[in-house]
Amino acid sequence: LPTSKFQCFSNKMAQRVAGWRLFHHCMKLILEPVLDCLIQGGVATKCADGLMRQVYPLLAAYIADYPEQCLVCCCMKGECPKCLIGADLLGELRPVLTQLRDPVRIQHILAYKSRGYTVPAFHKERLRPVYNPFWKDFPMCDIFNAVQPDILHQLHKGAFGDHIAAWC
């Protein structure tokens, strides 16, 4: 994936947005053969038992550290990439009932925001202005369920470093 500081933009936020959008554009290009395979009805593949089978690859898992999870899920750093819990409630000991992020709903929010509409949910959920995420065209893809907890950032530094160490 290319890296750039986007110094052609004088505004720091414009530089960040350009980087986020470049990441999603590149991921879309990288995963294009997989999407084409799905659209064309799968691909015939020789399996381990020697038989030919029609295979339908899906985007079902995405392994990344916490900052990249936020980038992939189009949410700002500090937010939960999987659910709609507020950043101020992350790590609370009391059980909080919250709903998981819905990929279709997030796509609608991003689409309306890209057309210039005022979308309160865009700011409330602290989404990134990435209006064409790479995962939006994948059938049966729930990117919010595909990301898994990052051991370093979310478990060790988050749960242990921020909460247990402070409590001790």
mmCIF file with all atom_site columns, C-alpha atoms in Angstrom:
data_model
loop_
_atom_site.group_PDB
_atom_site.id
_atom_site.type_symbol
_atom_site.label_atom_id
_atom_site.label_alt_id
_atom_site.label_comp_id
_atom_site.label_asym_id
_atom_site.label_entity_id
_atom_site.label_seq_id
_atom_site.pdbx_PDB_ins_code
_atom_site.Cartn_x
_atom_site.Cartn_y
_atom_site.Cartn_z
_atom_site.occupancy
_atom_site.B_iso_or_equiv
_atom_site.pdbx_formal_charge
_atom_site.auth_seq_id
_atom_site.auth_comp_id
_atom_site.auth_asym_id
_atom_site.auth_atom_id
_atom_site.pdbx_PDB_model_num
ATOM 1   C CA . LEU A 1 1   ? 0.000   0.000   0.000   1.00 0.00 ? 1   LEU A CA 1
ATOM 2   C CA . PRO A 1 2   ? 1.368   3.427   -0.837  1.00 0.00 ? 2   PRO A CA 1
ATOM 3   C CA . THR A 1 3   ? 2.183   5.868   1.916   1.00 0.00 ? 3   THR A CA 1
ATOM 4   C CA . SER A 1 4   ? 2.141   9.592   1.488   1.00 0.00 ? 4   SER A CA 1
ATOM 5   C CA . LYS A 1 5   ? 2.124   12.644  3.726   1.00 0.00 ? 5   LYS A CA 1
ATOM 6   C CA . PHE A 1 6   ? -0.130  14.455  1.209   1.00 0.00 ? 6   PHE A CA 1
ATOM 7   C CA . GLN A 1 7   ? 1.811   17.665  1.646   1.00 0.00 ? 7   GLN A CA 1
ATOM 8   C CA . CYS A 1 8   ? -0.059  19.057  -1.351  1.00 0.00 ? 8   CYS A CA 1
ATOM 9   C CA . PHE A 1 9   ? -2.828  19.798  1.207   1.00 0.00 ? 9   PHE A CA 1
ATOM 10  C CA . SER A 1 10  ? -2.105  22.562  3.697   1.00 0.00 ? 10  SER A CA 1
ATOM 11  C CA . ASN A 1 11  ? -4.893  21.450  6.039   1.00 0.00 ? 11  ASN A CA 1
ATOM 12  C CA . LYS A 1 12  ? -3.927  18.543  8.367   1.00 0.00 ? 12  LYS A CA 1
ATOM 13  C CA . MET A 1 13  ? -7.470  17.133  8.326   1.00 0.00 ? 13  MET A CA 1
ATOM 14  C CA . ALA A 1 14  ? -7.491  17.132  4.504   1.00 0.00 ? 14  ALA A CA 1
ATOM 15  C CA . GLN A 1 15  ? -4.201  15.199  4.601   1.00 0.00 ? 15  GLN A CA 1
ATOM 16  C CA . ARG A 1 16  ? -5.724  12.579  6.921   1.00 0.00 ? 16  ARG A CA 1
ATOM 17  C CA . VAL A 1 17  ? -8.911  12.246  4.852   1.00 0.00 ? 17  VAL A CA 1
ATOM 18  C CA . ALA A 1 18  ? -6.870  11.797  1.663   1.00 0.00 ? 18  ALA A CA 1
ATOM 19  C CA . GLY A 1 19  ? -4.850  9.040   3.367   1.00 0.00 ? 19  GLY A CA 1
ATOM 20  C CA . TRP A 1 20  ? -7.987  7.266   4.576   1.00 0.00 ? 20  TRP A CA 1
ATOM 21  C CA . ARG A 1 21  ? -9.569  7.420   1.130   1.00 0.00 ? 21  ARG A CA 1
ATOM 22  C CA . LEU A 1 22  ? -6.346  6.232   -0.536  1.00 0.00 ? 22  LEU A CA 1
ATOM 23  C CA . PHE A 1 23  ? -6.250  3.202   1.786   1.00 0.00 ? 23  PHE A CA 1
ATOM 24  C CA . HIS A 1 24  ? -9.823  2.223   0.894   1.00 0.00 ? 24  HIS A CA 1
ATOM 25  C CA . HIS A 1 25  ? -9.206  2.785   -2.818  1.00 0.00 ? 25  HIS A CA 1
ATOM 26  C CA . CYS A 1 26  ? -6.092  0.574   -2.757  1.00 0.00 ? 26  CYS A CA 1
ATOM 27  C CA . MET A 1 27  ? -7.858  -2.166  -0.781  1.00 0.00 ? 27  MET A CA 1
ATOM 28  C CA . LYS A 1 28  ? -10.669 -2.083  -3.326  1.00 0.00 ? 28  LYS A CA 1
ATOM 29  C CA . LEU A 1 29  ? -8.120  -2.589  -6.131  1.00 0.00 ? 29  LEU A CA 1
ATOM 30  C CA . ILE A 1 30  ? -6.382  -5.419  -4.232  1.00 0.00 ? 30  ILE A CA 1
ATOM 31  C CA . LEU A 1 31  ? -9.660  -7.248  -3.528  1.00 0.00 ? 31  LEU A CA 1
ATOM 32  C CA . GLU A 1 32  ? -11.146 -6.643  -6.994  1.00 0.00 ? 32  GLU A CA 1
ATOM 33  C CA . PRO A 1 33  ? -10.298 -10.188 -8.255  1.00 0.00 ? 33  PRO A CA 1
ATOM 34  C CA . VAL A 1 34  ? -12.133 -11.689 -5.274  1.00 0.00 ? 34  VAL A CA 1
ATOM 35  C CA . LEU A 1 35  ? -15.182 -9.509  -5.937  1.00 0.00 ? 35  LEU A CA 1
ATOM 36  C CA . ASP A 1 36  ? -15.091 -10.373 -9.660  1.00 0.00 ? 36  ASP A CA 1
ATOM 37  C CA . CYS A 1 37  ? -15.010 -14.059 -8.743  1.00 0.00 ? 37  CYS A CA 1
ATOM 38  C CA . LEU A 1 38  ? -18.114 -13.609 -6.589  1.00 0.00 ? 38  LEU A CA 1
ATOM 39  C CA . ILE A 1 39  ? -19.973 -11.669 -9.276  1.00 0.00 ? 39  ILE A CA 1
ATOM 40  C CA . GLN A 1 40  ? -19.149 -14.286 -11.927 1.00 0.00 ? 40  GLN A CA 1
ATOM 41  C CA . GLY A 1 41  ? -20.577 -17.100 -9.796  1.00 0.00 ? 41  GLY A CA 1
ATOM 42  C CA . GLY A 1 42  ? -17.483 -18.433 -8.082  1.00 0.00 ? 42  GLY A CA 1
ATOM 43  C CA . VAL A 1 43  ? -14.502 -20.268 -9.470  1.00 0.00 ? 43  VAL A CA 1
ATOM 44  C CA . ALA A 1 44  ? -13.882 -23.950 -10.092 1.00 0.00 ? 44  ALA A CA 1
ATOM 45  C CA . THR A 1 45  ? -11.089 -25.151 -7.811  1.00 0.00 ? 45  THR A CA 1
ATOM 46  C CA . LYS A 1 46  ? -9.428  -28.506 -7.348  1.00 0.00 ? 46  LYS A CA 1
ATOM 47  C CA . CYS A 1 47  ? -9.814  -29.496 -3.710  1.00 0.00 ? 47  CYS A CA 1
ATOM 48  C CA . ALA A 1 48  ? -7.516  -31.643 -1.552  1.00 0.00 ? 48  ALA A CA 1
ATOM 49  C CA . ASP A 1 49  ? -9.527  -34.782 -2.345  1.00 0.00 ? 49  ASP A CA 1
ATOM 50  C CA . GLY A 1 50  ? -8.909  -34.254 -6.068  1.00 0.00 ? 50  GLY A CA 1
ATOM 51  C CA . LEU A 1 51  ? -12.480 -33.232 -6.942  1.00 0.00 ? 51  LEU A CA 1
ATOM 52  C CA . MET A 1 52  ? -13.345 -30.000 -8.701  1.00 0.00 ? 52  MET A CA 1
ATOM 53  C CA . ARG A 1 53  ? -15.717 -27.787 -6.727  1.00 0.00 ? 53  ARG A CA 1
ATOM 54  C CA . GLN A 1 54  ? -17.248 -24.366 -7.250  1.00 0.00 ? 54  GLN A CA 1
ATOM 55  C CA . VAL A 1 55  ? -15.766 -22.040 -4.605  1.00 0.00 ? 55  VAL A CA 1
ATOM 56  C CA . TYR A 1 56  ? -17.222 -18.695 -3.522  1.00 0.00 ? 56  TYR A CA 1
ATOM 57  C CA . PRO A 1 57  ? -14.634 -16.658 -1.614  1.00 0.00 ? 57  PRO A CA 1
ATOM 58  C CA . LEU A 1 58  ? -16.053 -14.232 0.942   1.00 0.00 ? 58  LEU A CA 1
ATOM 59  C CA . LEU A 1 59  ? -14.629 -11.414 2.991   1.00 0.00 ? 59  LEU A CA 1
ATOM 60  C CA . ALA A 1 60  ? -15.343 -12.933 6.402   1.00 0.00 ? 60  ALA A CA 1
ATOM 61  C CA . ALA A 1 61  ? -12.342 -11.995 8.546   1.00 0.00 ? 61  ALA A CA 1
ATOM 62  C CA . TYR A 1 62  ? -10.036 -9.012  8.710   1.00 0.00 ? 62  TYR A CA 1
ATOM 63  C CA . ILE A 1 63  ? -7.035  -9.126  11.025  1.00 0.00 ? 63  ILE A CA 1
ATOM 64  C CA . ALA A 1 64  ? -5.680  -5.729  11.991  1.00 0.00 ? 64  ALA A CA 1
ATOM 65  C CA . ASP A 1 65  ? -4.483  -3.740  14.955  1.00 0.00 ? 65  ASP A CA 1
ATOM 66  C CA . TYR A 1 66  ? -6.875  -1.279  16.586  1.00 0.00 ? 66  TYR A CA 1
ATOM 67  C CA . PRO A 1 67  ? -5.909  1.828   14.556  1.00 0.00 ? 67  PRO A CA 1
ATOM 68  C CA . GLU A 1 68  ? -6.352  -0.080  11.292  1.00 0.00 ? 68  GLU A CA 1
ATOM 69  C CA . GLN A 1 69  ? -9.668  -1.538  12.520  1.00 0.00 ? 69  GLN A CA 1
ATOM 70  C CA . CYS A 1 70  ? -10.931 2.016   13.001  1.00 0.00 ? 70  CYS A CA 1
ATOM 71  C CA . LEU A 1 71  ? -9.730  2.894   9.493   1.00 0.00 ? 71  LEU A CA 1
ATOM 72  C CA . VAL A 1 72  ? -11.374 -0.179  7.942   1.00 0.00 ? 72  VAL A CA 1
ATOM 73  C CA . CYS A 1 73  ? -14.657 0.353   9.826   1.00 0.00 ? 73  CYS A CA 1
ATOM 74  C CA . CYS A 1 74  ? -14.683 4.091   8.971   1.00 0.00 ? 74  CYS A CA 1
ATOM 75  C CA . CYS A 1 75  ? -14.854 5.209   12.594  1.00 0.00 ? 75  CYS A CA 1
ATOM 76  C CA . MET A 1 76  ? -12.585 7.696   14.308  1.00 0.00 ? 76  MET A CA 1
ATOM 77  C CA . LYS A 1 77  ? -9.809  6.534   16.596  1.00 0.00 ? 77  LYS A CA 1
ATOM 78  C CA . GLY A 1 78  ? -11.085 6.106   20.136  1.00 0.00 ? 78  GLY A CA 1
ATOM 79  C CA . GLU A 1 79  ? -14.405 4.605   19.043  1.00 0.00 ? 79  GLU A CA 1
ATOM 80  C CA . CYS A 1 80  ? -15.341 0.939   19.114  1.00 0.00 ? 80  CYS A CA 1
ATOM 81  C CA . PRO A 1 81  ? -15.058 -0.449  15.560  1.00 0.00 ? 81  PRO A CA 1
ATOM 82  C CA . LYS A 1 82  ? -17.676 -3.129  16.283  1.00 0.00 ? 82  LYS A CA 1
ATOM 83  C CA . CYS A 1 83  ? -20.494 -1.447  18.183  1.00 0.00 ? 83  CYS A CA 1
ATOM 84  C CA . LEU A 1 84  ? -22.119 1.908   18.879  1.00 0.00 ? 84  LEU A CA 1
ATOM 85  C CA . ILE A 1 85  ? -21.001 2.289   22.495  1.00 0.00 ? 85  ILE A CA 1
ATOM 86  C CA . GLY A 1 86  ? -19.745 5.776   23.238  1.00 0.00 ? 86  GLY A CA 1
ATOM 87  C CA . ALA A 1 87  ? -16.019 6.303   23.700  1.00 0.00 ? 87  ALA A CA 1
ATOM 88  C CA . ASP A 1 88  ? -16.720 7.529   27.238  1.00 0.00 ? 88  ASP A CA 1
ATOM 89  C CA . LEU A 1 89  ? -18.249 4.147   28.169  1.00 0.00 ? 89  LEU A CA 1
ATOM 90  C CA . LEU A 1 90  ? -15.500 1.917   26.747  1.00 0.00 ? 90  LEU A CA 1
ATOM 91  C CA . GLY A 1 91  ? -13.995 -0.262  29.458  1.00 0.00 ? 91  GLY A CA 1
ATOM 92  C CA . GLU A 1 92  ? -16.819 0.231   31.948  1.00 0.00 ? 92  GLU A CA 1
ATOM 93  C CA . LEU A 1 93  ? -17.316 -2.668  34.345  1.00 0.00 ? 93  LEU A CA 1
ATOM 94  C CA . ARG A 1 94  ? -21.088 -2.436  34.348  1.00 0.00 ? 94  ARG A CA 1
ATOM 95  C CA . PRO A 1 95  ? -22.768 -4.274  31.494  1.00 0.00 ? 95  PRO A CA 1
ATOM 96  C CA . VAL A 1 96  ? -23.938 -1.881  28.838  1.00 0.00 ? 96  VAL A CA 1
ATOM 97  C CA . LEU A 1 97  ? -26.459 -2.980  26.265  1.00 0.00 ? 97  LEU A CA 1
ATOM 98  C CA . THR A 1 98  ? -25.472 -1.615  22.891  1.00 0.00 ? 98  THR A CA 1
ATOM 99  C CA . GLN A 1 99  ? -26.126 -2.509  19.307  1.00 0.00 ? 99  GLN A CA 1
ATOM 100 C CA . LEU A 1 100 ? -23.539 -3.644  16.802  1.00 0.00 ? 100 LEU A CA 1
ATOM 101 C CA . ARG A 1 101 ? -22.757 -1.412  13.852  1.00 0.00 ? 101 ARG A CA 1
ATOM 102 C CA . ASP A 1 102 ? -24.838 -2.286  10.797  1.00 0.00 ? 102 ASP A CA 1
ATOM 103 C CA . PRO A 1 103 ? -22.903 -2.177  7.495   1.00 0.00 ? 103 PRO A CA 1
ATOM 104 C CA . VAL A 1 104 ? -25.983 -1.250  5.448   1.00 0.00 ? 104 VAL A CA 1
ATOM 105 C CA . ARG A 1 105 ? -26.878 1.575   7.826   1.00 0.00 ? 105 ARG A CA 1
ATOM 106 C CA . ILE A 1 106 ? -23.295 2.893   7.835   1.00 0.00 ? 106 ILE A CA 1
ATOM 107 C CA . GLN A 1 107 ? -23.243 2.807   4.019   1.00 0.00 ? 107 GLN A CA 1
ATOM 108 C CA . HIS A 1 108 ? -26.470 4.851   3.926   1.00 0.00 ? 108 HIS A CA 1
ATOM 109 C CA . ILE A 1 109 ? -25.067 7.387   6.396   1.00 0.00 ? 109 ILE A CA 1
ATOM 110 C CA . LEU A 1 110 ? -21.859 7.742   4.354   1.00 0.00 ? 110 LEU A CA 1
ATOM 111 C CA . ALA A 1 111 ? -23.811 7.985   1.067   1.00 0.00 ? 111 ALA A CA 1
ATOM 112 C CA . TYR A 1 112 ? -26.058 10.770  2.375   1.00 0.00 ? 112 TYR A CA 1
ATOM 113 C CA . LYS A 1 113 ? -23.078 12.622  3.860   1.00 0.00 ? 113 LYS A CA 1
ATOM 114 C CA . SER A 1 114 ? -21.200 12.359  0.546   1.00 0.00 ? 114 SER A CA 1
ATOM 115 C CA . ARG A 1 115 ? -24.119 14.087  -1.207  1.00 0.00 ? 115 ARG A CA 1
ATOM 116 C CA . GLY A 1 116 ? -23.860 17.056  1.141   1.00 0.00 ? 116 GLY A CA 1
ATOM 117 C CA . TYR A 1 117 ? -26.773 16.243  3.448   1.00 0.00 ? 117 TYR A CA 1
ATOM 118 C CA . THR A 1 118 ? -26.578 16.988  7.154   1.00 0.00 ? 118 THR A CA 1
ATOM 119 C CA . VAL A 1 119 ? -26.523 13.596  8.850   1.00 0.00 ? 119 VAL A CA 1
ATOM 120 C CA . PRO A 1 120 ? -26.575 13.776  12.669  1.00 0.00 ? 120 PRO A CA 1
ATOM 121 C CA . ALA A 1 121 ? -25.618 10.081  12.962  1.00 0.00 ? 121 ALA A CA 1
ATOM 122 C CA . PHE A 1 122 ? -22.372 10.771  11.053  1.00 0.00 ? 122 PHE A CA 1
ATOM 123 C CA . HIS A 1 123 ? -21.154 13.069  13.828  1.00 0.00 ? 123 HIS A CA 1
ATOM 124 C CA . LYS A 1 124 ? -22.787 11.180  16.687  1.00 0.00 ? 124 LYS A CA 1
ATOM 125 C CA . GLU A 1 125 ? -21.078 7.911   15.735  1.00 0.00 ? 125 GLU A CA 1
ATOM 126 C CA . ARG A 1 126 ? -17.845 9.762   14.855  1.00 0.00 ? 126 ARG A CA 1
ATOM 127 C CA . LEU A 1 127 ? -17.494 8.285   11.380  1.00 0.00 ? 127 LEU A CA 1
ATOM 128 C CA . ARG A 1 128 ? -14.680 9.091   8.977   1.00 0.00 ? 128 ARG A CA 1
ATOM 129 C CA . PRO A 1 129 ? -15.535 10.799  5.682   1.00 0.00 ? 129 PRO A CA 1
ATOM 130 C CA . VAL A 1 130 ? -14.659 7.728   3.611   1.00 0.00 ? 130 VAL A CA 1
ATOM 131 C CA . TYR A 1 131 ? -17.639 7.617   1.296   1.00 0.00 ? 131 TYR A CA 1
ATOM 132 C CA . ASN A 1 132 ? -16.580 4.585   -0.728  1.00 0.00 ? 132 ASN A CA 1
ATOM 133 C CA . PRO A 1 133 ? -15.294 1.926   1.704   1.00 0.00 ? 133 PRO A CA 1
ATOM 134 C CA . PHE A 1 134 ? -13.688 -1.079  0.025   1.00 0.00 ? 134 PHE A CA 1
ATOM 135 C CA . TRP A 1 135 ? -16.078 -3.559  1.678   1.00 0.00 ? 135 TRP A CA 1
ATOM 136 C CA . LYS A 1 136 ? -19.352 -1.966  0.581   1.00 0.00 ? 136 LYS A CA 1
ATOM 137 C CA . ASP A 1 137 ? -19.783 -4.038  -2.607  1.00 0.00 ? 137 ASP A CA 1
ATOM 138 C CA . PHE A 1 138 ? -18.981 -7.405  -1.033  1.00 0.00 ? 138 PHE A CA 1
ATOM 139 C CA . PRO A 1 139 ? -22.085 -9.562  -0.663  1.00 0.00 ? 139 PRO A CA 1
ATOM 140 C CA . MET A 1 140 ? -22.742 -10.989 2.795   1.00 0.00 ? 140 MET A CA 1
ATOM 141 C CA . CYS A 1 141 ? -19.876 -8.940  4.243   1.00 0.00 ? 141 CYS A CA 1
ATOM 142 C CA . ASP A 1 142 ? -20.285 -7.556  7.730   1.00 0.00 ? 142 ASP A CA 1
ATOM 143 C CA . ILE A 1 143 ? -16.944 -5.833  8.246   1.00 0.00 ? 143 ILE A CA 1
ATOM 144 C CA . PHE A 1 144 ? -17.870 -4.984  11.831  1.00 0.00 ? 144 PHE A CA 1
ATOM 145 C CA . ASN A 1 145 ? -18.119 -8.680  12.694  1.00 0.00 ? 145 ASN A CA 1
ATOM 146 C CA . ALA A 1 146 ? -15.073 -9.492  10.552  1.00 0.00 ? 146 ALA A CA 1
ATOM 147 C CA . VAL A 1 147 ? -12.641 -7.503  12.711  1.00 0.00 ? 147 VAL A CA 1
ATOM 148 C CA . GLN A 1 148 ? -11.405 -9.236  15.848  1.00 0.00 ? 148 GLN A CA 1
ATOM 149 C CA . PRO A 1 149 ? -9.927  -7.755  19.027  1.00 0.00 ? 149 PRO A CA 1
ATOM 150 C CA . ASP A 1 150 ? -6.314  -6.663  18.802  1.00 0.00 ? 150 ASP A CA 1
ATOM 151 C CA . ILE A 1 151 ? -4.287  -8.280  21.601  1.00 0.00 ? 151 ILE A CA 1
ATOM 152 C CA . LEU A 1 152 ? -1.762  -5.444  21.957  1.00 0.00 ? 152 LEU A CA 1
ATOM 153 C CA . HIS A 1 153 ? -3.964  -2.339  21.776  1.00 0.00 ? 153 HIS A CA 1
ATOM 154 C CA . GLN A 1 154 ? -7.305  -3.582  23.042  1.00 0.00 ? 154 GLN A CA 1
ATOM 155 C CA . LEU A 1 155 ? -6.390  -6.306  25.521  1.00 0.00 ? 155 LEU A CA 1
ATOM 156 C CA . HIS A 1 156 ? -2.915  -5.601  26.875  1.00 0.00 ? 156 HIS A CA 1
ATOM 157 C CA . LYS A 1 157 ? -2.796  -1.788  26.714  1.00 0.00 ? 157 LYS A CA 1
ATOM 158 C CA . GLY A 1 158 ? -6.551  -1.261  27.024  1.00 0.00 ? 158 GLY A CA 1
ATOM 159 C CA . ALA A 1 159 ? -7.824  -3.742  29.576  1.00 0.00 ? 159 ALA A CA 1
ATOM 160 C CA . PHE A 1 160 ? -4.617  -4.414  31.486  1.00 0.00 ? 160 PHE A CA 1
ATOM 161 C CA . GLY A 1 161 ? -2.680  -1.164  31.093  1.00 0.00 ? 161 GLY A CA 1
ATOM 162 C CA . ASP A 1 162 ? -5.518  1.311   31.471  1.00 0.00 ? 162 ASP A CA 1
ATOM 163 C CA . HIS A 1 163 ? -7.827  -0.495  33.852  1.00 0.00 ? 163 HIS A CA 1
ATOM 164 C CA . ILE A 1 164 ? -6.222  -3.285  35.885  1.00 0.00 ? 164 ILE A CA 1
ATOM 165 C CA . ALA A 1 165 ? -2.882  -1.512  36.427  1.00 0.00 ? 165 ALA A CA 1
ATOM 166 C CA . ALA A 1 166 ? -4.649  1.701   37.439  1.00 0.00 ? 166 ALA A CA 1
ATOM 167 C CA . TRP A 1 167 ? -6.933  -0.236  39.778  1.00 0.00 ? 167 TRP A CA 1
ATOM 168 C CA . CYS A 1 168 ? -3.955  -1.979  41.421  1.00 0.00 ? 168 CYS A CA 1
#
